[in-house]
Short mmCIF file of C-alpha atoms and ligand atoms in Angstrom, two decimals:
data_model
loop_
_atom_site.label_atom_id
_atom_site.label_comp_id
_atom_site.label_asym_id
_atom_site.label_seq_id
_atom_site.Cartn_x
_atom_site.Cartn_y
_atom_site.Cartn_z
CA UNK V 242 -14.41 -13.09 -20.56
CA UNK V 243 -13.88 -12.41 -16.86
CA UNK V 244 -13.49 -15.56 -14.72
CA UNK V 245 -14.40 -13.98 -11.34
CA UNK V 246 -10.84 -14.80 -10.23
CA UNK V 247 -8.47 -11.82 -10.15
CA UNK V 248 -5.39 -13.92 -10.85
CA UNK V 249 -7.00 -15.81 -13.75
CA UNK V 250 -8.07 -12.44 -15.18
CA UNK V 251 -4.49 -11.13 -14.89
CA UNK V 252 -3.23 -14.31 -16.57
CA UNK V 253 -5.73 -13.77 -19.40
CA UNK V 254 -4.89 -10.05 -19.78
CA UNK V 255 -8.40 -8.97 -18.68
CA UNK V 256 -6.96 -7.17 -15.65
CA UNK V 257 -3.78 -5.26 -16.47
CA UNK V 258 -0.64 -6.11 -14.51
CA UNK V 259 3.05 -6.16 -15.36
CA UNK V 260 4.34 -9.72 -15.57
CA UNK V 261 7.81 -9.59 -14.04
CA UNK V 262 8.76 -13.22 -14.66
CA UNK V 263 7.17 -16.26 -16.25
CA UNK V 264 7.93 -19.94 -16.75
CA UNK V 265 5.88 -22.94 -17.99
CA UNK V 266 3.64 -23.18 -14.92
CA UNK V 267 3.54 -19.76 -13.30
CA UNK V 268 3.88 -16.00 -13.60
CA UNK V 269 5.02 -13.32 -11.18
CA UNK V 270 3.56 -9.86 -10.47
CA UNK V 271 4.14 -7.14 -7.90
CA UNK V 272 1.59 -7.12 -5.08
CA UNK V 273 -0.75 -4.16 -5.47
CA UNK V 274 -0.53 -3.43 -1.70
CA UNK V 275 3.09 -4.30 -0.87
CA UNK V 276 3.79 -5.38 2.74
CA UNK V 277 7.59 -5.06 2.25
CA UNK V 278 9.95 -3.14 -0.09
CA UNK V 279 9.84 -6.16 -2.36
CA UNK V 280 6.53 -8.00 -2.44
CA UNK V 281 5.92 -10.27 -5.39
CA UNK V 282 3.24 -12.87 -5.98
CA UNK V 283 4.20 -16.13 -7.69
CA UNK V 284 1.00 -17.47 -9.24
CA UNK V 285 0.34 -20.80 -10.99
CA UNK V 286 -1.16 -20.35 -14.47
CA UNK V 287 -3.60 -23.14 -13.67
CA UNK V 288 -6.43 -22.19 -11.31
CA UNK V 289 -5.73 -24.29 -8.25
CA UNK V 290 -6.40 -23.18 -4.69
CA UNK V 291 -6.19 -25.45 -1.67
CA UNK V 292 -3.11 -27.68 -1.42
CA UNK V 293 -5.29 -30.37 0.17
CA UNK V 294 -7.29 -30.54 -3.07
CA UNK V 295 -4.23 -30.88 -5.32
CA UNK V 296 -3.91 -33.77 -7.74
CA UNK V 297 -0.49 -35.38 -8.26
CA UNK V 298 -0.09 -33.31 -11.43
CA UNK V 299 -0.87 -30.11 -9.51
CA UNK V 300 1.99 -30.89 -7.10
CA UNK V 301 4.41 -30.80 -10.07
CA UNK V 302 3.65 -27.06 -10.32
CA UNK V 303 5.73 -26.52 -7.16
CA UNK V 304 8.95 -27.19 -9.10
CA UNK V 305 8.29 -24.15 -11.26
CA UNK V 306 6.94 -22.08 -8.35
CA UNK V 307 10.18 -22.50 -6.43
CA UNK V 308 12.32 -21.99 -9.54
CA UNK V 309 10.46 -18.69 -9.96
CA UNK V 310 11.19 -17.81 -6.31
CA UNK V 311 14.88 -18.46 -6.93
CA UNK V 312 14.97 -16.37 -10.12
CA UNK V 313 12.91 -13.49 -8.71
CA UNK V 314 14.93 -13.29 -5.49
CA UNK V 315 18.03 -12.86 -7.66
CA UNK V 316 16.37 -10.41 -10.10
CA UNK V 317 15.28 -8.21 -7.17
CA UNK V 318 18.61 -8.59 -5.33
CA UNK V 319 17.16 -9.99 -2.12
CA UNK V 320 18.75 -13.43 -2.40
CA UNK V 321 21.70 -12.58 -0.15
CA UNK V 322 19.94 -10.20 2.27
CA UNK V 323 17.15 -12.72 2.87
CA UNK V 324 13.48 -13.01 2.19
CA UNK V 325 10.31 -14.82 3.21
CA UNK V 326 8.03 -17.06 1.17
CA UNK V 327 4.52 -17.53 2.49
CA UNK V 328 1.26 -19.12 1.38
CA UNK V 329 -2.11 -18.31 2.91
CA UNK V 330 -4.66 -21.12 2.88
CA UNK V 331 -8.21 -20.54 3.98
CA UNK V 332 -10.08 -18.33 6.40
CA UNK V 333 -7.81 -18.38 9.47
CA UNK V 334 -4.78 -17.42 7.38
CA UNK V 335 -6.58 -14.37 6.00
CA UNK V 336 -6.41 -15.63 2.41
CA UNK V 337 -8.17 -13.11 0.19
CA UNK V 338 -7.67 -14.51 -3.31
CA UNK V 339 -8.79 -18.12 -3.75
CA UNK V 340 -6.15 -18.95 -6.33
CA UNK V 341 -2.94 -20.39 -4.88
CA UNK V 342 -0.04 -17.93 -4.75
CA UNK V 343 3.29 -17.60 -3.02
CA UNK V 344 4.19 -14.28 -1.44
CA UNK V 345 7.87 -13.37 -1.89
CA UNK V 346 8.76 -10.66 0.64
CA UNK V 347 12.06 -8.92 1.28
CA UNK V 348 14.17 -5.84 0.79
CA UNK V 349 13.90 -4.80 4.45
CA UNK V 350 13.84 -6.43 7.89
CA UNK V 351 10.60 -8.39 8.11
CA UNK V 352 8.41 -8.59 11.20
CA UNK V 353 8.04 -11.76 13.25
CA UNK V 354 5.96 -14.56 11.82
CA UNK V 355 2.60 -15.04 13.51
P1 AMP T 1382 -3.76 -13.51 0.13
O1 AMP T 1382 -4.24 -12.76 1.33
O2 AMP T 1382 -2.68 -14.49 0.44
O3 AMP T 1382 -4.91 -14.11 -0.65
O4 AMP T 1382 -3.06 -12.44 -0.80
C1 AMP T 1382 -3.67 -11.82 -1.88
C2 AMP T 1382 -2.77 -10.69 -2.28
O5 AMP T 1382 -3.14 -10.26 -3.58
C3 AMP T 1382 -2.83 -9.46 -1.36
O6 AMP T 1382 -1.54 -9.20 -0.83
C4 AMP T 1382 -3.31 -8.35 -2.30
O7 AMP T 1382 -2.70 -7.10 -2.02
C5 AMP T 1382 -2.92 -8.89 -3.67
N1 AMP T 1382 -3.70 -8.40 -4.80
C6 AMP T 1382 -5.05 -8.32 -4.91
N2 AMP T 1382 -5.40 -7.85 -6.12
C7 AMP T 1382 -4.25 -7.64 -6.80
C8 AMP T 1382 -3.94 -7.17 -8.12
N3 AMP T 1382 -4.89 -6.80 -8.99
N4 AMP T 1382 -2.64 -7.08 -8.47
C9 AMP T 1382 -1.66 -7.44 -7.61
N5 AMP T 1382 -1.90 -7.90 -6.37
C10 AMP T 1382 -3.16 -8.00 -5.96
ZN1 ZN T 1383 -7.85 -18.24 -10.72
#
């Protein structure tokens, strides 16, 4: 049954998406509207959103999130050319999906951070 969260629905196979990489705590998909040649989303399997609302157990997820960043940057060959990892949190950041996710961007020169 749909959860009203796009990323939970992808996790549950309700919305189709190719899972590029997976470990115990997270999975990785290509962004549907890529903002760089490589644009992946590293998504915790557990529905968590705001870092300020994390429990101590939720913070353990970050180990696997950053292991996934390391693996995926190598898989996509952007580890030596460089890449950016970003997290949007809340209205002023422009966050659109209220399920924590890390953007992994690279493959070309990236614009300045704002
Ligand atoms: P954010 O603005 O940080 O919440 O980023 C949400 C990202 O999810 C955006 O870059 C969207 O393009 C991306 N997105 C939304 N729906 C999908 C989907 N079904 N599959 C892959 N990426 C998606
Ligand atoms: Zn969710």
